């Protein structure tokens, strides 16, 4: 899900009777579900609303339900990136994320992803459990690959198109980058697995009230830049905190597992800045003044 974006219309259909096996060859989604997915019958397909980019459907079968997203125009690389992100988080066996099963191309262009269907509960996830499990994920997901992106993606080719940050921000931003070393004094940063787009639209809970996180780093999909997950400083995960709804008990529990490092408060806005700039690019000038005032405040504080 994306913040403040008009959603595309969804086309869906409902079919309650089992699908004939003859349909197998033209639909790779059904083909997977009826073979590797271990189902012998698809009993229903229902559209799921809420996303902004892709069509989403729930497939009910005699082997359980599957969540399927399809995109008619974008090739599999977007979903591959999402699957890699989900899989990396899933493999930490900490916070609940849907298990990705299969990504592939559709017959006439476009692509699909099949993943575990999660029945969401009605209550908001418990903040304290969310904080603890997220910290456990960060702790378990220590990266040995260094900082950056674990998959080859299309970032480079699209960056110039997307990052149309105005010159005023570019210049002051560069001054900040040159002078920000004191913010990282006395700490050792070990890169760890990050969700990368942790705001309230991507945080939910399952039927048992256990927190679930979805859709890693999805804001990038809008510009077809695929940053599935970043191996980075754990503090960067709070970069969307202005719209994540983290409460006091979230942070208390988080820091019990991943202790707060010296200078955390000083670095906080720096990580917000990244997302403000990104939102400025994606959603327009509403985020401009927040970005500029963070940069200005830092330059003053750092005497830069
Ligand atoms: P998009 O890629 O278009 O942004 P999302 O990943 O946000 O789509 O998914 C659309 C909606 O489907 C979400 O708002 C959520 O309610 C629901 N959803 C996402 N993942 C699952 C899942 N694994 N199981 C059940 N429902 C899901």
CSV table of C-alpha atoms and ligand atoms in Angstrom, one decimal:
chain,number,residue,atom,x,y,z
A,1,UNK,CA,0.0,0.0,0.0
A,2,UNK,CA,1.1,3.5,-0.6
A,3,UNK,CA,0.2,6.7,1.3
A,4,UNK,CA,-2.0,9.3,-0.3
A,5,UNK,CA,-2.1,7.9,-3.8
A,6,UNK,CA,-5.2,7.5,-5.9
A,7,UNK,CA,-5.8,3.8,-6.4
A,8,UNK,CA,-6.2,2.2,-9.7
A,9,UNK,CA,-9.6,0.6,-10.5
A,10,UNK,CA,-9.6,-3.1,-9.8
A,11,UNK,CA,-11.1,-5.6,-12.1
A,12,UNK,CA,-12.0,-8.8,-10.4
A,13,UNK,CA,-14.4,-11.7,-10.8
A,14,UNK,CA,-15.8,-14.4,-8.7
A,15,UNK,CA,-16.0,-17.9,-9.7
A,16,UNK,CA,-17.3,-20.4,-7.2
A,17,UNK,CA,-17.2,-23.6,-9.2
A,18,UNK,CA,-13.9,-25.5,-9.6
A,19,UNK,CA,-11.9,-24.5,-12.6
A,20,UNK,CA,-11.6,-27.0,-15.4
A,21,UNK,CA,-8.1,-28.4,-15.8
A,22,UNK,CA,-8.2,-27.3,-19.4
A,23,UNK,CA,-7.5,-23.8,-18.3
A,24,UNK,CA,-4.1,-24.9,-16.9
A,25,UNK,CA,-1.9,-24.1,-19.9
A,26,UNK,CA,-2.9,-20.5,-20.4
A,27,UNK,CA,-2.8,-19.4,-16.8
A,28,UNK,CA,0.6,-19.8,-15.1
A,29,UNK,CA,-1.0,-18.8,-11.7
A,30,UNK,CA,-3.5,-21.6,-11.8
A,31,UNK,CA,-0.9,-24.0,-13.2
A,32,UNK,CA,1.4,-23.4,-10.2
A,33,UNK,CA,-1.4,-23.6,-7.7
A,34,UNK,CA,-2.6,-26.9,-9.2
A,35,UNK,CA,0.9,-28.4,-9.3
A,36,UNK,CA,3.5,-27.1,-6.9
A,37,UNK,CA,0.8,-25.5,-4.8
A,38,UNK,CA,-0.6,-29.0,-4.2
A,39,UNK,CA,-4.2,-28.0,-4.8
A,40,UNK,CA,-6.4,-30.3,-6.9
A,41,UNK,CA,-9.2,-27.7,-7.1
A,42,UNK,CA,-9.6,-23.9,-7.1
A,43,UNK,CA,-12.8,-23.2,-5.4
A,44,UNK,CA,-13.0,-19.5,-5.8
A,45,UNK,CA,-11.1,-16.4,-6.9
A,46,UNK,CA,-12.0,-13.1,-5.2
A,47,UNK,CA,-10.5,-9.6,-5.7
A,48,UNK,CA,-8.8,-8.1,-2.7
A,49,UNK,CA,-8.8,-4.3,-2.6
A,50,UNK,CA,-6.4,-1.9,-1.0
A,51,UNK,CA,-3.3,-2.0,-3.1
A,52,UNK,CA,-2.4,0.8,-5.4
A,53,UNK,CA,-0.3,-0.7,-8.2
A,54,UNK,CA,-1.3,-4.3,-8.8
A,55,UNK,CA,-4.4,-6.4,-9.1
A,56,UNK,CA,-4.8,-8.6,-6.1
A,57,UNK,CA,-6.8,-11.8,-5.8
A,58,UNK,CA,-7.4,-14.4,-3.2
A,59,UNK,CA,-7.5,-17.9,-4.6
A,60,UNK,CA,-9.3,-20.4,-2.4
A,61,UNK,CA,-8.4,-24.1,-3.0
A,62,UNK,CA,-8.6,-27.4,-1.3
A,63,UNK,CA,-5.0,-26.9,-0.2
A,64,UNK,CA,-5.7,-23.6,1.5
A,65,UNK,CA,-5.8,-20.0,0.2
A,66,UNK,CA,-3.2,-18.1,-1.8
A,67,UNK,CA,-2.7,-14.4,-2.3
A,68,UNK,CA,-1.9,-13.5,-5.9
A,69,UNK,CA,-0.9,-10.1,-7.3
A,70,UNK,CA,-0.7,-9.5,-11.0
A,71,UNK,CA,0.6,-6.6,-13.1
A,72,UNK,CA,-0.3,-6.4,-16.8
A,73,UNK,CA,2.5,-4.1,-17.9
A,74,UNK,CA,5.5,-4.6,-15.6
A,75,UNK,CA,7.8,-7.7,-16.1
A,76,UNK,CA,8.7,-10.0,-13.2
A,77,UNK,CA,11.6,-8.0,-11.8
A,78,UNK,CA,9.3,-5.9,-9.5
A,79,UNK,CA,7.7,-9.0,-8.0
A,80,UNK,CA,11.1,-10.8,-7.9
A,81,UNK,CA,12.3,-7.9,-5.7
A,82,UNK,CA,9.3,-8.2,-3.5
A,83,UNK,CA,9.7,-11.9,-3.2
A,84,UNK,CA,13.3,-11.6,-2.2
A,85,UNK,CA,12.4,-9.0,0.4
A,86,UNK,CA,9.6,-11.1,1.8
A,87,UNK,CA,11.7,-14.3,1.8
A,88,UNK,CA,14.6,-12.6,3.6
A,89,UNK,CA,12.3,-11.4,6.3
A,90,UNK,CA,10.4,-14.7,6.4
A,91,UNK,CA,13.6,-16.6,6.9
A,92,UNK,CA,14.5,-14.7,10.0
A,93,UNK,CA,11.4,-16.5,11.6
A,94,UNK,CA,10.8,-13.4,13.7
A,95,UNK,CA,8.0,-11.1,12.7
A,96,UNK,CA,5.2,-12.6,10.6
A,97,UNK,CA,5.4,-11.9,6.8
A,98,UNK,CA,3.6,-13.7,4.0
A,99,UNK,CA,5.8,-16.5,2.6
A,100,UNK,CA,6.4,-15.9,-1.1
A,101,UNK,CA,5.9,-19.0,-3.3
A,102,UNK,CA,6.3,-18.1,-6.9
A,103,UNK,CA,7.0,-15.2,-9.3
A,104,UNK,CA,6.8,-15.4,-13.1
A,105,UNK,CA,5.7,-13.8,-16.3
A,106,UNK,CA,2.1,-13.8,-17.6
A,107,UNK,CA,1.5,-15.2,-21.0
A,108,UNK,CA,0.8,-11.9,-22.8
A,109,UNK,CA,3.2,-9.7,-20.9
A,110,UNK,CA,3.1,-8.6,-17.3
A,111,UNK,CA,3.8,-10.7,-14.3
A,112,UNK,CA,2.5,-12.3,-11.1
A,113,UNK,CA,3.5,-13.2,-7.6
A,114,UNK,CA,1.9,-16.0,-5.5
A,115,UNK,CA,2.3,-15.9,-1.8
A,116,UNK,CA,0.8,-17.2,1.4
A,117,UNK,CA,-2.7,-15.7,2.1
A,118,UNK,CA,-2.9,-14.2,5.6
A,119,UNK,CA,-6.2,-13.8,7.3
A,120,UNK,CA,-6.0,-10.4,8.9
A,121,UNK,CA,-7.4,-9.8,12.4
A,122,UNK,CA,-9.6,-6.8,13.3
A,123,UNK,CA,-7.4,-5.4,16.0
A,124,UNK,CA,-4.3,-3.2,15.5
A,125,UNK,CA,-1.2,-5.1,16.3
A,126,UNK,CA,0.1,-4.9,19.8
A,127,UNK,CA,2.8,-2.2,19.8
A,128,UNK,CA,5.0,-3.8,22.3
A,129,UNK,CA,5.0,-7.1,20.4
A,130,UNK,CA,5.6,-5.3,17.1
A,131,UNK,CA,8.6,-3.5,18.6
A,132,UNK,CA,10.1,-6.6,20.0
A,133,UNK,CA,9.6,-8.7,16.8
A,134,UNK,CA,10.9,-6.0,14.5
A,135,UNK,CA,14.0,-5.7,16.7
A,136,UNK,CA,14.4,-9.5,16.6
A,137,UNK,CA,14.2,-9.3,12.8
A,138,UNK,CA,16.9,-6.7,12.7
A,139,UNK,CA,19.0,-8.7,15.1
A,140,UNK,CA,18.6,-11.9,13.2
A,141,UNK,CA,19.0,-10.3,9.8
A,142,UNK,CA,22.6,-9.1,10.2
A,143,UNK,CA,24.0,-8.8,6.8
A,144,UNK,CA,27.3,-10.2,5.7
A,145,UNK,CA,27.0,-8.5,2.3
A,146,UNK,CA,27.5,-5.0,3.6
A,147,UNK,CA,25.2,-2.1,2.9
A,148,UNK,CA,23.1,-1.8,-0.1
A,149,UNK,CA,20.9,-3.8,-2.4
A,150,UNK,CA,21.2,-7.6,-2.6
A,151,UNK,CA,19.6,-7.8,-6.0
A,152,UNK,CA,20.6,-6.4,-9.3
A,153,UNK,CA,17.9,-4.0,-10.0
A,154,UNK,CA,17.0,-1.1,-12.3
A,155,UNK,CA,17.9,1.7,-9.8
A,156,UNK,CA,20.8,3.1,-11.8
A,157,UNK,CA,18.9,3.5,-15.1
A,158,UNK,CA,16.0,5.2,-13.5
A,159,UNK,CA,17.6,7.2,-10.8
A,160,UNK,CA,18.1,10.3,-12.9
A,161,UNK,CA,14.5,10.3,-14.0
A,162,UNK,CA,13.1,9.9,-10.5
A,163,UNK,CA,15.4,12.0,-8.4
A,164,UNK,CA,14.4,15.4,-9.6
A,165,UNK,CA,15.3,17.0,-6.4
A,166,UNK,CA,15.5,20.7,-6.9
A,167,UNK,CA,19.0,22.3,-7.0
A,168,UNK,CA,18.4,24.2,-3.8
A,169,UNK,CA,18.0,20.9,-1.9
A,170,UNK,CA,20.7,19.2,-3.8
A,171,UNK,CA,23.4,21.8,-2.8
A,172,UNK,CA,22.4,22.1,0.8
A,173,UNK,CA,22.0,18.3,1.0
A,174,UNK,CA,25.5,17.8,-0.3
A,175,UNK,CA,26.8,20.2,2.3
A,176,UNK,CA,25.0,18.1,5.0
A,177,UNK,CA,26.4,14.9,3.6
A,178,UNK,CA,30.0,16.3,3.8
A,179,UNK,CA,29.5,17.5,7.3
A,180,UNK,CA,27.4,14.8,9.0
A,181,UNK,CA,30.2,12.5,10.3
A,182,UNK,CA,29.8,13.8,13.9
A,183,UNK,CA,26.3,12.3,14.0
A,184,UNK,CA,27.9,8.9,13.7
A,185,UNK,CA,30.7,9.3,16.2
A,186,UNK,CA,31.1,6.6,18.8
A,187,UNK,CA,28.9,4.1,17.1
A,188,UNK,CA,29.6,1.0,15.0
A,189,UNK,CA,26.9,0.4,12.4
A,190,UNK,CA,26.4,-3.2,11.4
A,191,UNK,CA,24.1,-3.5,8.4
A,192,UNK,CA,21.0,-5.5,9.0
A,193,UNK,CA,17.9,-6.6,7.1
A,194,UNK,CA,15.3,-3.7,6.9
A,195,UNK,CA,11.8,-3.7,5.7
A,196,UNK,CA,12.4,-0.3,4.2
A,197,UNK,CA,8.9,1.1,4.0
A,198,UNK,CA,7.5,0.6,7.5
A,199,UNK,CA,4.4,2.8,7.8
A,200,UNK,CA,1.0,2.0,9.1
A,201,UNK,CA,-0.4,0.9,5.7
A,202,UNK,CA,2.1,-1.9,5.7
A,203,UNK,CA,1.7,-3.0,9.3
A,204,UNK,CA,-1.3,-5.2,10.3
A,205,UNK,CA,-2.0,-8.2,12.4
A,206,UNK,CA,-3.2,-11.8,11.8
A,207,UNK,CA,-6.2,-13.5,13.4
A,208,UNK,CA,-4.2,-14.2,16.5
A,209,UNK,CA,-3.3,-10.6,16.9
A,210,UNK,CA,0.3,-11.3,15.9
A,211,UNK,CA,1.9,-8.4,14.0
A,212,UNK,CA,2.4,-8.8,10.3
A,213,UNK,CA,4.4,-6.6,8.0
A,214,UNK,CA,3.8,-6.5,4.2
A,215,UNK,CA,5.0,-4.9,1.0
A,216,UNK,CA,8.7,-4.2,1.7
A,217,UNK,CA,10.0,-0.9,0.2
A,218,UNK,CA,6.9,-0.6,-2.0
A,219,UNK,CA,7.1,3.2,-2.5
A,220,UNK,CA,9.8,2.6,-4.9
A,221,UNK,CA,7.6,0.5,-7.1
A,222,UNK,CA,5.6,3.5,-8.2
A,223,UNK,CA,8.5,4.8,-10.1
A,224,UNK,CA,9.4,1.3,-11.1
A,225,UNK,CA,12.5,1.5,-9.1
A,226,UNK,CA,12.9,-1.6,-7.3
A,227,UNK,CA,14.6,-1.5,-4.0
A,228,UNK,CA,13.2,-4.6,-2.4
A,229,UNK,CA,15.0,-4.3,0.8
A,230,UNK,CA,18.0,-2.6,2.0
A,231,UNK,CA,20.7,-3.9,4.2
A,232,UNK,CA,21.3,-0.9,6.4
A,233,UNK,CA,21.5,0.8,9.7
A,234,UNK,CA,18.6,-0.5,11.9
A,235,UNK,CA,17.7,3.1,12.8
A,236,UNK,CA,16.8,3.8,9.2
A,237,UNK,CA,13.7,1.6,9.8
A,238,UNK,CA,12.2,4.4,11.7
A,239,UNK,CA,12.4,6.8,8.7
A,240,UNK,CA,8.7,6.6,8.1
A,241,UNK,CA,7.8,7.0,11.7
A,242,UNK,CA,5.8,10.1,11.0
A,243,UNK,CA,3.1,7.9,9.5
A,244,UNK,CA,3.8,4.6,11.2
A,245,UNK,CA,2.0,5.1,14.5
A,246,UNK,CA,4.7,3.7,16.7
A,247,UNK,CA,3.8,4.2,20.3
A,248,UNK,CA,6.0,4.4,23.4
A,249,UNK,CA,5.6,0.7,24.1
A,250,UNK,CA,6.8,0.0,20.6
A,251,UNK,CA,10.1,1.7,21.2
A,252,UNK,CA,10.6,0.4,24.7
A,253,UNK,CA,10.2,-3.2,23.5
A,254,UNK,CA,12.4,-2.5,20.5
A,255,UNK,CA,15.3,-1.1,22.5
A,256,UNK,CA,15.1,-4.1,24.9
A,257,UNK,CA,16.2,-6.3,22.0
A,258,UNK,CA,18.2,-3.8,20.0
A,259,UNK,CA,19.7,-1.3,22.5
A,260,UNK,CA,19.6,2.4,21.7
A,261,UNK,CA,23.0,3.7,20.6
A,262,UNK,CA,24.5,7.0,21.6
A,263,UNK,CA,23.2,9.8,19.4
A,264,UNK,CA,20.0,8.0,18.3
A,265,UNK,CA,17.9,11.2,18.7
A,266,UNK,CA,20.4,13.3,16.8
A,267,UNK,CA,20.3,10.9,13.8
A,268,UNK,CA,16.5,10.5,13.8
A,269,UNK,CA,15.6,13.3,11.5
A,270,UNK,CA,18.4,12.3,9.1
A,271,UNK,CA,16.6,9.1,8.4
A,272,UNK,CA,13.2,10.9,8.1
A,273,UNK,CA,14.9,13.1,5.5
A,274,UNK,CA,15.5,10.3,3.1
A,275,UNK,CA,11.8,9.5,3.0
A,276,UNK,CA,10.7,13.1,2.9
A,277,UNK,CA,12.9,13.6,-0.2
A,278,UNK,CA,11.4,10.4,-1.7
A,279,UNK,CA,7.9,11.6,-1.0
A,280,UNK,CA,8.7,15.0,-2.4
A,281,UNK,CA,9.7,13.2,-5.6
A,282,UNK,CA,6.7,10.9,-5.7
A,283,UNK,CA,3.9,13.0,-4.3
A,284,UNK,CA,4.9,16.6,-4.8
A,285,UNK,CA,5.8,19.7,-3.0
A,286,UNK,CA,3.9,19.0,0.2
A,287,UNK,CA,7.0,17.3,1.6
A,288,UNK,CA,9.4,20.0,0.4
A,289,UNK,CA,9.4,22.3,3.5
A,290,UNK,CA,9.8,19.3,5.9
A,291,UNK,CA,12.9,18.2,3.9
A,292,UNK,CA,14.4,21.7,3.7
A,293,UNK,CA,13.9,22.4,7.4
A,294,UNK,CA,15.6,19.2,8.4
A,295,UNK,CA,18.6,20.0,6.3
A,296,UNK,CA,18.7,23.6,7.6
A,297,UNK,CA,18.5,22.5,11.2
A,298,UNK,CA,21.3,20.0,10.8
A,299,UNK,CA,23.5,22.5,9.0
A,300,UNK,CA,23.0,24.9,12.0
A,301,UNK,CA,23.6,22.2,14.5
A,302,UNK,CA,26.8,21.0,12.8
A,303,UNK,CA,28.0,24.6,12.1
A,304,UNK,CA,28.3,23.6,8.5
B,1,LIG,P1,0.2,-3.3,-4.1
B,1,LIG,O1,1.4,-4.1,-4.5
B,1,LIG,O2,-0.7,-3.0,-5.2
B,1,LIG,O3,0.5,-2.1,-3.3
B,1,LIG,P2,-0.5,-4.7,-1.7
B,1,LIG,O4,0.7,-5.5,-1.5
B,1,LIG,O5,-0.6,-3.4,-0.9
B,1,LIG,O6,-0.7,-4.3,-3.2
B,1,LIG,O7,-1.7,-5.6,-1.4
B,1,LIG,C1,-3.0,-5.1,-1.6
B,1,LIG,C2,-3.9,-5.5,-0.4
B,1,LIG,O8,-4.0,-6.9,-0.3
B,1,LIG,C3,-3.3,-5.0,0.9
B,1,LIG,O9,-3.8,-3.7,1.3
B,1,LIG,C4,-3.7,-6.0,1.9
B,1,LIG,O10,-4.9,-5.7,2.5
B,1,LIG,C5,-3.9,-7.2,1.1
B,1,LIG,N1,-2.8,-8.2,1.2
B,1,LIG,C6,-1.5,-8.0,1.0
B,1,LIG,N2,-0.8,-9.1,1.2
B,1,LIG,C7,-1.7,-10.1,1.6
B,1,LIG,C8,-1.5,-11.4,2.0
B,1,LIG,N3,-0.4,-12.1,2.0
B,1,LIG,N4,-2.6,-12.1,2.4
B,1,LIG,C9,-3.8,-11.5,2.4
B,1,LIG,N5,-4.0,-10.2,2.0
B,1,LIG,C10,-3.0,-9.5,1.7
